[in-house]
Short mmCIF file of C-alpha atoms in Angstrom, two decimals:
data_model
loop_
_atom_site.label_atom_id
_atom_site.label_comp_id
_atom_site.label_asym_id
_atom_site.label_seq_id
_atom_site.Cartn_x
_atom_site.Cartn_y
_atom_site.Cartn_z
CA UNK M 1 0.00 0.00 0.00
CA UNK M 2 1.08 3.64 -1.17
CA UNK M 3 0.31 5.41 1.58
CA UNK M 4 1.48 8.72 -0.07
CA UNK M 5 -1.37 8.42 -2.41
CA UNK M 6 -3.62 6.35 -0.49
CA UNK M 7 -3.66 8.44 2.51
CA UNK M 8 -1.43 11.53 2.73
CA UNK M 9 -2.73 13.06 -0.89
CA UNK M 10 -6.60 12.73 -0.18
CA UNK M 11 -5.78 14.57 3.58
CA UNK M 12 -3.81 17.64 1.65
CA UNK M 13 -6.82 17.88 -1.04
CA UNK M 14 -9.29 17.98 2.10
CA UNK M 15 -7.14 20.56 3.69
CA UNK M 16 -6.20 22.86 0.94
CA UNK M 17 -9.15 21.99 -1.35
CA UNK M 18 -9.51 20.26 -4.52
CA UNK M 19 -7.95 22.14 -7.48
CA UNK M 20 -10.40 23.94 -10.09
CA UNK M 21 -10.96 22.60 -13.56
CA UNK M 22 -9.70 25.74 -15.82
CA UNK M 23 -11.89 25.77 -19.54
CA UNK M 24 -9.72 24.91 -21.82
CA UNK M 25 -11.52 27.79 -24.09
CA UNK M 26 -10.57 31.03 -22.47
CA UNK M 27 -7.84 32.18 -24.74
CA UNK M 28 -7.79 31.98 -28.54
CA UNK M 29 -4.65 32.27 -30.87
CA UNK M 30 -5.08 34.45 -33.74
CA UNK M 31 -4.34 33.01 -37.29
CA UNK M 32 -3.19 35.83 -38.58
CA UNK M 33 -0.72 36.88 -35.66
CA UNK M 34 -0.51 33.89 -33.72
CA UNK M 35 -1.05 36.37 -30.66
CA UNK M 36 -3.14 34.91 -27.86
CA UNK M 37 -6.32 36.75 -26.88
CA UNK M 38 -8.85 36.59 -23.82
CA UNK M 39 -12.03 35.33 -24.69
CA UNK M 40 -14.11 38.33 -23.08
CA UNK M 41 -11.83 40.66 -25.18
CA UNK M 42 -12.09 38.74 -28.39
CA UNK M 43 -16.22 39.08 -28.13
CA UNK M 44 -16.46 42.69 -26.71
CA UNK M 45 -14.11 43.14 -29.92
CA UNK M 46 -16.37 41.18 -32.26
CA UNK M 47 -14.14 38.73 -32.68
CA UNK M 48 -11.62 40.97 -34.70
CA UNK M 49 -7.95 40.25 -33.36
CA UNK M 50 -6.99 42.78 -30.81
CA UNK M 51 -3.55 43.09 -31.61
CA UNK M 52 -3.53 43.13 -35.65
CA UNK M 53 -7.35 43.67 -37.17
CA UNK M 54 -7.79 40.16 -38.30
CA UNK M 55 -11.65 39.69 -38.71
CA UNK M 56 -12.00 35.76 -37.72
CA UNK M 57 -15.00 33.80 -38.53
CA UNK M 58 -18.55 33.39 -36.83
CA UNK M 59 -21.51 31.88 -37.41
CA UNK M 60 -24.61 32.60 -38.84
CA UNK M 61 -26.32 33.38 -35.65
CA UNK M 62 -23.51 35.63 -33.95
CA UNK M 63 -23.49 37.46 -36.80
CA UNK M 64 -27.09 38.36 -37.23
CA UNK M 65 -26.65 39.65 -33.60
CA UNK M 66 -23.90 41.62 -34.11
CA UNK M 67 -25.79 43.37 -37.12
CA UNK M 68 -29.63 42.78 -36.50
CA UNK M 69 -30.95 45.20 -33.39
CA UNK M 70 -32.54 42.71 -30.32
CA UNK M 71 -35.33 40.98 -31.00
CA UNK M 72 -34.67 39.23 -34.79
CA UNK M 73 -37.02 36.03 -35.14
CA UNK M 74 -34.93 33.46 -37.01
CA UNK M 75 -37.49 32.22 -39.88
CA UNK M 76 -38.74 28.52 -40.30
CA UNK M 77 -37.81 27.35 -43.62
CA UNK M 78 -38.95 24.98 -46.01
CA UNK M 79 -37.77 21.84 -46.43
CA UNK M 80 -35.27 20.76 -49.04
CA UNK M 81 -34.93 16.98 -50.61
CA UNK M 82 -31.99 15.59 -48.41
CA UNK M 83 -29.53 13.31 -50.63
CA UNK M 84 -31.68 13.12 -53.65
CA UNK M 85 -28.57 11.33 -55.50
CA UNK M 86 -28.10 9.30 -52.78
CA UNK M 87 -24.53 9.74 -53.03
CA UNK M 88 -21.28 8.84 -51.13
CA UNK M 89 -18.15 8.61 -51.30
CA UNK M 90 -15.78 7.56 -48.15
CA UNK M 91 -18.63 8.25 -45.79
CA UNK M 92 -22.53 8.17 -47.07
CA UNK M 93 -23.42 11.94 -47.79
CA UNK M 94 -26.75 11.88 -45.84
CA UNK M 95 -24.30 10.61 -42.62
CA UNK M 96 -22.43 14.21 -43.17
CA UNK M 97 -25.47 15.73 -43.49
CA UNK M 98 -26.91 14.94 -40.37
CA UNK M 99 -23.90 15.52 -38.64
CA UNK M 100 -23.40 18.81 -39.20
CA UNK M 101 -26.92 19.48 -38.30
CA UNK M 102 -25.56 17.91 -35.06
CA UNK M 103 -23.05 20.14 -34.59
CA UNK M 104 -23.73 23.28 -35.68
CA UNK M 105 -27.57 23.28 -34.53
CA UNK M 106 -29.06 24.23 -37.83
CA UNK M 107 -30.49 22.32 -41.07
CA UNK M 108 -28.48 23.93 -43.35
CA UNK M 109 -25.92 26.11 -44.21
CA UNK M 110 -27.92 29.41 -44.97
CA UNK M 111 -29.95 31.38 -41.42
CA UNK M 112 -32.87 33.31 -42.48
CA UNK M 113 -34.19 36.41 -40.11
CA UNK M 114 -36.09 38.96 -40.11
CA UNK M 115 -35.88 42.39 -37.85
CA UNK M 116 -34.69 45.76 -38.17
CA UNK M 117 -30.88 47.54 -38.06
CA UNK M 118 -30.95 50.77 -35.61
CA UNK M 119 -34.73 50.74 -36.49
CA UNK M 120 -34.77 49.73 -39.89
CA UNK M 121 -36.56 47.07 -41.38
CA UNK M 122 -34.85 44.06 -42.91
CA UNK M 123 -34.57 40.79 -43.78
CA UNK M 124 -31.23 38.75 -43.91
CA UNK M 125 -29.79 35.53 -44.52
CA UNK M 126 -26.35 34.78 -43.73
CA UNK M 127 -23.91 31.77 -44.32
CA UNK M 128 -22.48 29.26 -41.96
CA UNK M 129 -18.80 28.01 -43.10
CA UNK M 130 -18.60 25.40 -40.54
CA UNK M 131 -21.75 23.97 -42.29
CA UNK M 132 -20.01 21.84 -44.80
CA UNK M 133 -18.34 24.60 -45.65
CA UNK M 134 -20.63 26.93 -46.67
CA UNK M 135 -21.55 24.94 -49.70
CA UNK M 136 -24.67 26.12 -51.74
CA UNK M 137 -27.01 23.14 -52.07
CA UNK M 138 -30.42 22.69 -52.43
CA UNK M 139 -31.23 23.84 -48.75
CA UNK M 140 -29.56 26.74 -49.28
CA UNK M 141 -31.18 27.85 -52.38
CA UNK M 142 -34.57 27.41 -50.96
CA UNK M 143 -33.59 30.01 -48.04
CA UNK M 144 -32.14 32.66 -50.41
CA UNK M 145 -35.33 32.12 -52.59
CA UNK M 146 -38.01 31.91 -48.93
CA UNK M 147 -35.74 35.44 -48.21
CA UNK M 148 -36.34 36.99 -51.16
CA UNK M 149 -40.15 35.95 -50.85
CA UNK M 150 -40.33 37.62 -47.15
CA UNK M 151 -38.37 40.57 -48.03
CA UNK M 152 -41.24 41.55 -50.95
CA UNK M 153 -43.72 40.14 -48.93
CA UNK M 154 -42.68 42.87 -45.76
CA UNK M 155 -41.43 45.90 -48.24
CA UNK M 156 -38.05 45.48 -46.70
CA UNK M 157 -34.26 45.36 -47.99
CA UNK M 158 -32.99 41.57 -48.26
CA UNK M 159 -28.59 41.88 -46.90
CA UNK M 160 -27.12 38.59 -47.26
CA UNK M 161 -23.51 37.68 -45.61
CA UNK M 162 -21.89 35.22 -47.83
CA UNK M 163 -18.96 32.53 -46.59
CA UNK M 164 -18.84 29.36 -48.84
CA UNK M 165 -16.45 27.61 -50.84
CA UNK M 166 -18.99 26.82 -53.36
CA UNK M 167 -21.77 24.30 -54.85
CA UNK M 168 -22.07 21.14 -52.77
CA UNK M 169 -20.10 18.64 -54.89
CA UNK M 170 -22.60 15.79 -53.06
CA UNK M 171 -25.89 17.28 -54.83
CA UNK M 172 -23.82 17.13 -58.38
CA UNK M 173 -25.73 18.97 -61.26
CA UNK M 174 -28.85 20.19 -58.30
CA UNK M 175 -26.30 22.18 -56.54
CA UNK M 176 -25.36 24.02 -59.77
CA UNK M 177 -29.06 24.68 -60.51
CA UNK M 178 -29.36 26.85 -57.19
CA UNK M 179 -27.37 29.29 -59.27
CA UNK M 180 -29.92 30.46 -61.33
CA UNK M 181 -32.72 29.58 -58.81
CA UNK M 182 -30.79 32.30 -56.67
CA UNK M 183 -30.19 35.10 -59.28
CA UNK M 184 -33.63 34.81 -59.99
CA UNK M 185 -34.12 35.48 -56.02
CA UNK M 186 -32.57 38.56 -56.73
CA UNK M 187 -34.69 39.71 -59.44
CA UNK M 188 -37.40 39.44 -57.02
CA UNK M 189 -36.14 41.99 -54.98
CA UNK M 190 -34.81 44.22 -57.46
CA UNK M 191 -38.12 44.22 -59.84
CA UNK M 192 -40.02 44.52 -56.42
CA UNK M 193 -37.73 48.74 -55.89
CA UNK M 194 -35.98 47.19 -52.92
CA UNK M 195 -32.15 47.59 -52.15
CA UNK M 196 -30.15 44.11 -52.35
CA UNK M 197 -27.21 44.32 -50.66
CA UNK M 198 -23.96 41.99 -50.07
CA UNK M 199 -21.29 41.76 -47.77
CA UNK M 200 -18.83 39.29 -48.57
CA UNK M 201 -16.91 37.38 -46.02
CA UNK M 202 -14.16 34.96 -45.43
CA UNK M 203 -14.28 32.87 -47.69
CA UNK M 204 -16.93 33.39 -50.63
CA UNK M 205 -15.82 31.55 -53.65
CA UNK M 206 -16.76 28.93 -56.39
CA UNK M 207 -20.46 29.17 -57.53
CA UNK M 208 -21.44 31.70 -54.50
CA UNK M 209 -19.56 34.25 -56.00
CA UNK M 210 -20.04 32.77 -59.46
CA UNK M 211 -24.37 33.93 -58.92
CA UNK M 212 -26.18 36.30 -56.65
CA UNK M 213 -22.96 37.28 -54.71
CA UNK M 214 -21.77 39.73 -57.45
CA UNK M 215 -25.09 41.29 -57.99
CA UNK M 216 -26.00 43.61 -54.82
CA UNK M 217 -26.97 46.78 -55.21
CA UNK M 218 -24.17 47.82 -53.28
CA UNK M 219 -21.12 45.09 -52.89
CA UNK M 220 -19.42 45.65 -49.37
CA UNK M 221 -16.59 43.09 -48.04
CA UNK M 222 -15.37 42.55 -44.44
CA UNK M 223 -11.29 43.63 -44.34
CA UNK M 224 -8.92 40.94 -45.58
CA UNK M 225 -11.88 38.72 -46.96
CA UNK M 226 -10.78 36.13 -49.74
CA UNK M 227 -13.51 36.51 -52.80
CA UNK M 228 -13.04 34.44 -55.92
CA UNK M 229 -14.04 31.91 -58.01
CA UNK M 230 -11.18 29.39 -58.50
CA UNK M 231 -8.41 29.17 -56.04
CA UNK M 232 -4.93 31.39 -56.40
CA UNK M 233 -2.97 28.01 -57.47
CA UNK M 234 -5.36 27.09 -60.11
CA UNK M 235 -5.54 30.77 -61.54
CA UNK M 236 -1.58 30.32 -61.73
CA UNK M 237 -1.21 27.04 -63.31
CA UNK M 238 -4.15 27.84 -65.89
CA UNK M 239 -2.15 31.57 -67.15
CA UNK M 240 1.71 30.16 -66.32
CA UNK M 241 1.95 34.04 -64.50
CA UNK M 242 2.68 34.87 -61.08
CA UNK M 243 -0.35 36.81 -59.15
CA UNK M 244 0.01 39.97 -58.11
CA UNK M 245 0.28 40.79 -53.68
CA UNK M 246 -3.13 39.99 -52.28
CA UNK M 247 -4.96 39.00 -55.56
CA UNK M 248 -8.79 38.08 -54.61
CA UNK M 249 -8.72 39.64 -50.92
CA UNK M 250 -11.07 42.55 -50.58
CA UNK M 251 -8.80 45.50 -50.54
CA UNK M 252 -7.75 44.25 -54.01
CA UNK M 253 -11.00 44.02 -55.54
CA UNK M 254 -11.99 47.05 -54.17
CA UNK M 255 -8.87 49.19 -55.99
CA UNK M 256 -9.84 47.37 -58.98
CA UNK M 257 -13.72 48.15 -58.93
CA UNK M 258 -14.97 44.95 -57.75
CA UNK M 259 -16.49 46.25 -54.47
CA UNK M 260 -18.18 49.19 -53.53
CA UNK M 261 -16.35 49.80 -49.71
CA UNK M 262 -14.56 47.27 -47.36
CA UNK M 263 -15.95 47.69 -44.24
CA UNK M 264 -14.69 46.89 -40.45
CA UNK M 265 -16.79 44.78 -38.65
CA UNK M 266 -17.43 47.29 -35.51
CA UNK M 267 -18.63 49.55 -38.33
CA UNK M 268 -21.27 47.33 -40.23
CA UNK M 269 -24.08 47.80 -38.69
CA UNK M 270 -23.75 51.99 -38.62
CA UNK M 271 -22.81 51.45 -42.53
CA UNK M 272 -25.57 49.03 -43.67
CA UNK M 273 -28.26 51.37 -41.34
CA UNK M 274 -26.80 54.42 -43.46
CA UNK M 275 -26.91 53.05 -46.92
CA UNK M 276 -30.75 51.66 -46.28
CA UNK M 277 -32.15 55.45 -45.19
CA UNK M 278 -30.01 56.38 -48.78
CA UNK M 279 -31.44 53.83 -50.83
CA UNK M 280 -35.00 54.28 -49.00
CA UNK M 281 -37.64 56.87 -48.54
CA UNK M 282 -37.78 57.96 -44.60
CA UNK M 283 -41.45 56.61 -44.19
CA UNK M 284 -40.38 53.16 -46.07
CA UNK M 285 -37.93 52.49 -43.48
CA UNK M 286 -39.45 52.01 -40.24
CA UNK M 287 -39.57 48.90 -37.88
CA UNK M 288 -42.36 46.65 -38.52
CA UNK M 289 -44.47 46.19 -35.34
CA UNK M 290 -43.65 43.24 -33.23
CA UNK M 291 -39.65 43.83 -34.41
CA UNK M 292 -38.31 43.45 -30.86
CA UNK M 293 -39.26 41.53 -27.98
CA UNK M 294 -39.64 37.93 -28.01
CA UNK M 295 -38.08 35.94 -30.77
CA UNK M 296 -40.19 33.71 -32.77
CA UNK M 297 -39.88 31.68 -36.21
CA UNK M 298 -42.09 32.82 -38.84
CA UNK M 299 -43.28 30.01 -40.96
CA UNK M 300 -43.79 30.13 -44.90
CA UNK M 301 -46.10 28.50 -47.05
CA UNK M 302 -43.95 25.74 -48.67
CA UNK M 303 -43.73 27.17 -52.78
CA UNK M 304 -45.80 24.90 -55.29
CA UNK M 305 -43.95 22.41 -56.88
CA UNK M 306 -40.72 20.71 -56.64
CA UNK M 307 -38.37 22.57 -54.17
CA UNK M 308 -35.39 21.98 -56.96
CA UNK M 309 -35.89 22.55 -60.35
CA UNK M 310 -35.85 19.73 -63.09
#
């Protein structure tokens, strides 16, 4: 018998206390600098790197309450076809599916809401990377078109944050159809007089980018965002050149007329609230009723026919 371990150890842990378990969560290493940061700092910042500007990723939901005032309800959308090529590869694709769903809390990759920004009424949709990447399916084209629905059906501005790497490879020749089933989303809105407006974030590439992503009424970008279609090493290989010093980041395309500003993330919400009382009249941009308070999903009528297109 060990009667260090057995005996003396326990009495010292009585006398002195047991030790605290320590989250293993409270500091966070930035990519960019590789400088640690506090947790509380890195939120009250927005999760932009206190020591360099880097704007890191977030979700869906943190970023429709960093832009949305209190009170967005989160819309109820309908339901796609899951796996309707039943494909697979090392794993079954309806297994990823439904494990992501797990893990991020969500059935796709695309959050609908609708509220107001410092009083104004809006409707958004914004992109969840860590969603299978990002990638545009046929989930995700049903939001974009159920957002462009609500934002006629409410007389409101549709903003949409983008951050995919492109058509879901799993859905084959469906995932390329939600490129034209989303610019036609944006007709919608523009035939309808109401601002559609973009802001691009890290990443947006591949058939994102490629559709409804380059056709806001006014194309903003979050600092140091890469926008593209293919990636920097294909581009390369396919014109034998060497690219020029921060080719498809957003201070690049904006020197080059791609985008319309690049705008901090502290600053969004003051910019996009600005730009909707210039693209609005003033009695066109109040709060609907029932904006704040109590958050609650708004269910649509499911649109007639197929949810994908033949």
């Amino acid at each position: 018998m060990n009667w260090i371990s057995e005996w003396a150890l326990p009495k010292i842990k009585t006398l002195f206390g047991a030790p605290r378990e320590v989250p293993d969560n409270l500091w966070h290493k930035c990519p960019a600098c590789e400088q640690m940061i506090f947790h509380r700092d890195l939120e009250r910042n927005l999760h932009v790197c206190t020591h360099c500007g880097h704007h890191m990723r977030v979700g869906a939901r943190t970023r429709m309450d960093y832009t949305l005032d209190a009170g967005w309800a989160r819309i109820e959308l309908p339901k796609a076809p899951q796996d309707p090529l039943r494909f697979r590869d090392q794993r079954r694709y309806v297994e990823r599916l439904r494990e992501a769903q797990v893990k991020v809390g969500q059935e796709d990759a695309v959050v609908v809401a609708h509220g107001a920004i410092e009083g104004n009424r809006v409707v958004a949709a914004a992109f969840e990377f860590s969603f299978l990447g990002g990638s545009m399916g046929a989930g995700v084209g049903e939001a974009l078109v159920t957002a462009a629905r609500l934002a006629v059906l409410q007389d409101a501005p549709l903003i949409v944050f983008t951050a995919s790497g492109g058509a879901r490879m799993q859905e084959g020749a469906i995932s390329l159809m939600q490129m034209p089933r989303t610019v036609i989303a944006t007709r919608m809105v523009k035939e309808a007089g109401l601002p559609f407006i973009v802001v691009l974030c890290d990443p947006t590439t591949g058939g994102v980018t490629a559709s409804f992503a380059m056709l806001g009424d006014i194309q903003i970008a979050e600092p140091g965002a890469m926008i593209g279609f293919a990636g920097a090493r294909v581009i390369e290989q396919t014109v034998r050149e060497k690219l020029p010093e921060g080719f498809q980041r957003a201070e690049y395309l904006l020197q080059h007329g791609i985008l319309d500003m690049v705008v901090p993330r502290g600053e969004m919400r003051a910019t996009l609230a600005r730009l909707i009382g210039l693209l609005r009249l003033p009695e066109q941009v109040a709060a609907p009723v029932g904006a704040t308070g109590e958050v609650e999903a708004l269910a649509l009528p499911a649109p007639e026919g197929p949810a994908v297109p033949a």
